[in-house]
PDB file of C-alpha atoms in Angstrom:
ATOM      1  CA  GLU A  13      -5.785 -26.715 -13.392  1.00 93.00           C
ATOM      2  CA  GLU A  14      -4.538 -30.287 -13.604  1.00 94.00           C
ATOM      3  CA  LEU A  15      -7.540 -31.549 -11.642  1.00 96.00           C
ATOM      4  CA  ALA A  16      -9.991 -29.553 -13.754  1.00 96.00           C
ATOM      5  CA  ALA A  17      -8.309 -30.844 -16.926  1.00 96.00           C
ATOM      6  CA  ARG A  18      -9.013 -34.363 -15.619  1.00 96.00           C
ATOM      7  CA  ASN A  19     -12.671 -33.420 -15.111  1.00 95.00           C
ATOM      8  CA  ILE A  20     -12.362 -33.457 -11.319  1.00 95.00           C
ATOM      9  CA  PRO A  21     -14.502 -30.763  -9.658  1.00 95.00           C
ATOM     10  CA  THR A  22     -12.577 -28.460  -7.332  1.00 96.00           C
ATOM     11  CA  VAL A  23     -13.233 -26.320  -4.298  1.00 96.00           C
ATOM     12  CA  LEU A  24     -10.472 -23.743  -3.947  1.00 96.00           C
ATOM     13  CA  VAL A  25      -9.749 -21.900  -0.702  1.00 95.00           C
ATOM     14  CA  SER A  26      -7.891 -18.603  -0.818  1.00 93.00           C
ATOM     15  CA  SER A  27      -7.776 -15.200   0.826  1.00 91.00           C
ATOM     16  CA  ASN A  28      -7.423 -13.682  -2.646  1.00 89.00           C
ATOM     17  CA  HIS A  29     -10.798 -12.428  -3.840  1.00 84.00           C
ATOM     18  CA  GLY A  30      -9.556 -12.993  -7.410  1.00 89.00           C
ATOM     19  CA  ILE A  31     -10.181 -16.695  -6.786  1.00 92.00           C
ATOM     20  CA  SER A  32     -13.700 -16.238  -8.172  1.00 94.00           C
ATOM     21  CA  GLU A  33     -12.333 -15.287 -11.599  1.00 95.00           C
ATOM     22  CA  PHE A  34      -9.921 -18.218 -11.550  1.00 95.00           C
ATOM     23  CA  CYS A  35     -12.759 -20.627 -10.718  1.00 95.00           C
ATOM     24  CA  GLU A  36     -14.816 -19.202 -13.567  1.00 96.00           C
ATOM     25  CA  GLN A  37     -11.850 -19.660 -15.904  1.00 95.00           C
ATOM     26  CA  LEU A  38     -11.514 -23.307 -14.822  1.00 96.00           C
ATOM     27  CA  CYS A  39     -15.230 -23.895 -15.441  1.00 95.00           C
ATOM     28  CA  GLN A  40     -15.114 -22.353 -18.902  1.00 96.00           C
ATOM     29  CA  THR A  41     -11.813 -23.859 -20.013  1.00 96.00           C
ATOM     30  CA  TYR A  42     -12.358 -27.412 -18.764  1.00 96.00           C
ATOM     31  CA  GLN A  43     -16.170 -27.639 -18.544  1.00 95.00           C
ATOM     32  CA  THR A  44     -15.990 -28.876 -14.968  1.00 93.00           C
ATOM     33  CA  ASP A  45     -17.332 -27.535 -11.687  1.00 95.00           C
ATOM     34  CA  SER A  46     -15.074 -25.260  -9.697  1.00 95.00           C
ATOM     35  CA  GLU A  47     -16.214 -23.536  -6.519  1.00 95.00           C
ATOM     36  CA  TYR A  48     -14.364 -21.353  -4.054  1.00 96.00           C
ATOM     37  CA  VAL A  49     -14.320 -20.306  -0.430  1.00 96.00           C
ATOM     38  CA  VAL A  50     -12.663 -17.034   0.575  1.00 95.00           C
ATOM     39  CA  ALA A  51     -10.720 -17.522   3.811  1.00 95.00           C
ATOM     40  CA  ASP A  52      -7.522 -16.249   5.373  1.00 95.00           C
ATOM     41  CA  LEU A  53      -5.784 -19.501   6.218  1.00 95.00           C
ATOM     42  CA  THR A  54      -3.553 -17.763   8.769  1.00 94.00           C
ATOM     43  CA  ARG A  55      -6.638 -17.180  10.945  1.00 95.00           C
ATOM     44  CA  GLU A  56      -7.950 -20.183  12.894  1.00 95.00           C
ATOM     45  CA  GLU A  57     -11.554 -18.996  12.771  1.00 97.00           C
ATOM     46  CA  ASP A  58     -11.370 -18.700   8.955  1.00 97.00           C
ATOM     47  CA  ILE A  59      -9.881 -22.198   8.672  1.00 97.00           C
ATOM     48  CA  LEU A  60     -12.634 -23.711  10.798  1.00 97.00           C
ATOM     49  CA  SER A  61     -15.342 -21.762   8.986  1.00 97.00           C
ATOM     50  CA  ALA A  62     -14.027 -22.795   5.546  1.00 97.00           C
ATOM     51  CA  ALA A  63     -13.861 -26.442   6.590  1.00 98.00           C
ATOM     52  CA  GLU A  64     -17.389 -26.277   8.002  1.00 98.00           C
ATOM     53  CA  GLU A  65     -18.699 -24.790   4.747  1.00 97.00           C
ATOM     54  CA  ILE A  66     -16.911 -27.403   2.643  1.00 98.00           C
ATOM     55  CA  ASN A  67     -18.136 -30.268   4.815  1.00 98.00           C
ATOM     56  CA  ALA A  68     -21.711 -28.970   4.629  1.00 98.00           C
ATOM     57  CA  LYS A  69     -21.752 -28.583   0.838  1.00 97.00           C
ATOM     58  CA  TYR A  70     -19.389 -31.140  -0.703  1.00 96.00           C
ATOM     59  CA  GLU A  71     -18.239 -34.725  -0.630  1.00 96.00           C
ATOM     60  CA  VAL A  72     -14.437 -34.529  -0.592  1.00 97.00           C
ATOM     61  CA  PHE A  73     -12.194 -37.387  -1.725  1.00 97.00           C
ATOM     62  CA  LEU A  74      -9.024 -35.348  -2.280  1.00 97.00           C
ATOM     63  CA  LEU A  75      -7.417 -32.643  -0.155  1.00 97.00           C
ATOM     64  CA  VAL A  76      -4.415 -30.752  -1.509  1.00 97.00           C
ATOM     65  CA  ASN A  77      -2.747 -28.623   1.162  1.00 96.00           C
ATOM     66  CA  ASN A  78      -0.827 -26.291  -1.122  1.00 93.00           C
ATOM     67  CA  ALA A  79      -0.885 -22.916   0.637  1.00 85.00           C
ATOM     68  CA  GLY A  80       2.465 -21.835   1.985  1.00 84.00           C
ATOM     69  CA  LEU A  81       4.409 -18.792   3.079  1.00 87.00           C
ATOM     70  CA  GLY A  82       8.135 -18.182   3.312  1.00 86.00           C
ATOM     71  CA  GLY A  83      10.537 -15.434   2.321  1.00 83.00           C
ATOM     72  CA  SER A  84      14.097 -14.449   3.191  1.00 87.00           C
ATOM     73  CA  GLN A  85      15.104 -12.223   6.063  1.00 88.00           C
ATOM     74  CA  ALA A  86      17.598 -12.255   8.899  1.00 87.00           C
ATOM     75  CA  PHE A  87      15.899 -14.034  11.786  1.00 89.00           C
ATOM     76  CA  GLU A  88      16.824 -11.297  14.272  1.00 91.00           C
ATOM     77  CA  ASN A  89      15.007  -8.769  12.055  1.00 91.00           C
ATOM     78  CA  THR A  90      11.919 -10.879  11.414  1.00 90.00           C
ATOM     79  CA  GLU A  91       8.782  -9.448  12.960  1.00 93.00           C
ATOM     80  CA  VAL A  92       6.941 -11.700  15.408  1.00 94.00           C
ATOM     81  CA  GLU A  93       3.784 -11.392  13.280  1.00 94.00           C
ATOM     82  CA  ARG A  94       5.688 -12.664  10.220  1.00 93.00           C
ATOM     83  CA  ILE A  95       6.839 -15.740  12.157  1.00 94.00           C
ATOM     84  CA  ARG A  96       3.285 -16.331  13.373  1.00 94.00           C
ATOM     85  CA  ARG A  97       1.906 -16.077   9.818  1.00 94.00           C
ATOM     86  CA  ILE A  98       4.456 -18.560   8.405  1.00 93.00           C
ATOM     87  CA  ILE A  99       3.765 -21.102  11.145  1.00 95.00           C
ATOM     88  CA  GLY A 100       0.042 -20.385  10.994  1.00 94.00           C
ATOM     89  CA  LEU A 101      -0.215 -21.067   7.284  1.00 95.00           C
ATOM     90  CA  ASN A 102       2.366 -23.816   6.843  1.00 96.00           C
ATOM     91  CA  VAL A 103       1.694 -25.756  10.055  1.00 96.00           C
ATOM     92  CA  VAL A 104      -1.632 -24.817  11.631  1.00 97.00           C
ATOM     93  CA  ALA A 105      -3.713 -24.498   8.454  1.00 96.00           C
ATOM     94  CA  THR A 106      -2.397 -27.793   7.092  1.00 97.00           C
ATOM     95  CA  SER A 107      -3.151 -29.560  10.371  1.00 97.00           C
ATOM     96  CA  LEU A 108      -6.563 -28.028  11.031  1.00 97.00           C
ATOM     97  CA  LEU A 109      -7.906 -28.333   7.484  1.00 97.00           C
ATOM     98  CA  THR A 110      -6.849 -31.956   7.384  1.00 98.00           C
ATOM     99  CA  ARG A 111      -8.393 -32.635  10.799  1.00 98.00           C
ATOM    100  CA  GLN A 112     -11.658 -30.894  10.008  1.00 98.00           C
ATOM    101  CA  LEU A 113     -12.065 -32.511   6.577  1.00 98.00           C
ATOM    102  CA  LEU A 114     -10.962 -35.960   7.783  1.00 98.00           C
ATOM    103  CA  PRO A 115     -14.456 -37.340   8.534  1.00 98.00           C
ATOM    104  CA  ASN A 116     -15.577 -36.252   5.059  1.00 98.00           C
ATOM    105  CA  LEU A 117     -12.527 -37.865   3.448  1.00 98.00           C
ATOM    106  CA  LEU A 118     -12.989 -41.125   5.374  1.00 98.00           C
ATOM    107  CA  ARG A 119     -16.666 -41.364   4.339  1.00 97.00           C
ATOM    108  CA  GLN A 120     -15.586 -41.681   0.707  1.00 96.00           C
ATOM    109  CA  GLY A 121     -14.124 -45.166   1.131  1.00 91.00           C
ATOM    110  CA  LYS A 122     -10.994 -44.249  -0.818  1.00 96.00           C
ATOM    111  CA  SER A 123      -9.540 -40.779  -0.403  1.00 97.00           C
ATOM    112  CA  PHE A 124      -6.305 -38.854  -0.715  1.00 98.00           C
ATOM    113  CA  VAL A 125      -4.340 -36.091   0.972  1.00 98.00           C
ATOM    114  CA  LEU A 126      -1.471 -34.394  -0.844  1.00 98.00           C
ATOM    115  CA  ASN A 127       0.605 -32.066   1.310  1.00 97.00           C
ATOM    116  CA  VAL A 128       3.010 -29.685  -0.405  1.00 94.00           C
ATOM    117  CA  SER A 129       6.248 -29.350   1.532  1.00 92.00           C
ATOM    118  CA  SER A 130       9.572 -28.138   0.142  1.00 90.00           C
ATOM    119  CA  MET A 131      13.115 -29.271  -0.556  1.00 90.00           C
ATOM    120  CA  ALA A 132      13.971 -26.670   2.081  1.00 87.00           C
ATOM    121  CA  ALA A 133      12.497 -29.036   4.690  1.00 86.00           C
ATOM    122  CA  HIS A 134      15.567 -31.246   4.276  1.00 92.00           C
ATOM    123  CA  THR A 135      18.242 -28.562   4.727  1.00 86.00           C
ATOM    124  CA  PRO A 136      18.370 -25.746   7.265  1.00 78.00           C
ATOM    125  CA  ILE A 137      18.791 -22.446   5.448  1.00 82.00           C
ATOM    126  CA  GLY A 138      20.014 -19.216   6.999  1.00 85.00           C
ATOM    127  CA  TYR A 139      17.712 -16.246   6.481  1.00 85.00           C
ATOM    128  CA  LYS A 140      14.752 -18.638   5.993  1.00 85.00           C
ATOM    129  CA  MET A 141      14.830 -20.429   9.349  1.00 83.00           C
ATOM    130  CA  VAL A 142      11.125 -20.641  10.128  1.00 92.00           C
ATOM    131  CA  TYR A 143      10.124 -21.724   6.602  1.00 92.00           C
ATOM    132  CA  PRO A 144      12.279 -24.908   6.419  1.00 92.00           C
ATOM    133  CA  ALA A 145      11.274 -25.833   9.971  1.00 93.00           C
ATOM    134  CA  SER A 146       7.586 -25.438   9.125  1.00 94.00           C
ATOM    135  CA  LYS A 147       7.984 -27.551   5.996  1.00 95.00           C
ATOM    136  CA  ALA A 148       9.838 -30.229   7.994  1.00 95.00           C
ATOM    137  CA  PHE A 149       6.681 -30.345  10.110  1.00 96.00           C
ATOM    138  CA  VAL A 150       4.616 -30.921   6.947  1.00 96.00           C
ATOM    139  CA  ASN A 151       6.823 -33.909   6.082  1.00 97.00           C
ATOM    140  CA  ALA A 152       6.592 -35.465   9.559  1.00 97.00           C
ATOM    141  CA  PHE A 153       2.859 -34.754   9.751  1.00 97.00           C
ATOM    142  CA  SER A 154       2.302 -36.419   6.386  1.00 98.00           C
ATOM    143  CA  PHE A 155       4.266 -39.545   7.269  1.00 97.00           C
ATOM    144  CA  GLY A 156       2.450 -39.863  10.597  1.00 98.00           C
ATOM    145  CA  LEU A 157      -0.938 -39.350   8.975  1.00 98.00           C
ATOM    146  CA  ARG A 158      -0.098 -41.983   6.358  1.00 97.00           C
ATOM    147  CA  ALA A 159       0.841 -44.504   9.044  1.00 97.00           C
ATOM    148  CA  GLU A 160      -2.256 -43.820  11.117  1.00 97.00           C
ATOM    149  CA  PHE A 161      -4.789 -44.058   8.279  1.00 97.00           C
ATOM    150  CA  LYS A 162      -3.177 -46.468   5.798  1.00 93.00           C
ATOM    151  CA  ASN A 163      -5.701 -49.216   6.610  1.00 95.00           C
ATOM    152  CA  ARG A 164      -8.715 -46.900   6.513  1.00 96.00           C
ATOM    153  CA  GLY A 165      -8.788 -45.984   2.825  1.00 96.00           C
ATOM    154  CA  LEU A 166      -6.877 -42.709   3.149  1.00 98.00           C
ATOM    155  CA  SER A 167      -3.699 -42.371   1.100  1.00 97.00           C
ATOM    156  CA  VAL A 168      -1.362 -39.579   2.190  1.00 98.00           C
ATOM    157  CA  SER A 169       1.481 -38.214   0.083  1.00 97.00           C
ATOM    158  CA  VAL A 170       3.888 -35.336   0.469  1.00 96.00           C
ATOM    159  CA  VAL A 171       5.723 -33.603  -2.354  1.00 93.00           C
ATOM    160  CA  CYS A 172       8.861 -31.505  -1.868  1.00 89.00           C
ATOM    161  CA  PRO A 173       9.315 -29.134  -4.822  1.00 87.00           C
ATOM    162  CA  GLY A 174      12.355 -26.939  -5.250  1.00 86.00           C
ATOM    163  CA  ALA A 175      12.356 -23.170  -5.604  1.00 75.00           C
ATOM    164  CA  MET A 176       9.145 -21.756  -7.061  1.00 66.00           C
ATOM    165  CA  ALA A 177       8.183 -18.321  -8.310  1.00 64.00           C
ATOM    166  CA  THR A 178       5.523 -17.027  -5.906  1.00 61.00           C
ATOM    167  CA  SER A 179       3.931 -13.754  -4.953  1.00 57.00           C
ATOM    168  CA  GLU A 180       6.229 -13.450  -1.903  1.00 56.00           C
TER     169      GLU A 180
END
């Protein structure tokens, strides 16, 4: 919403089919373009397909990696699939989307990546073990990306918000 309010067109990626209504709301409220791509960002093939579609249709100067998954549960009771989904979304999707959109971002001359991490990345937390570790990856990834591309017109930032109300 903040980007739309600043008249910056957006392309939103979500597995939630309600994203179409949200994009329409952004268009109507802020009179700016908002498009969407439906993709499950825990599935590599969906990530690659979404990036391919975005690269084919849009010039991208800003990437916000905001999707994330966590939750609280004793590690010994956490299903393997749950661990895979947390790592898949928080680590793999962030890495692959950034990698696949990188040529597009670099073509813009001046571009930006904002990765959303968490305060949890700085403190191990029982019953959330995989989440803080995955967000620590986001921090390290962001700092490395910043160092590698600082002289190529790509600015990389990472933000570490505290607790947030989410759907999970």
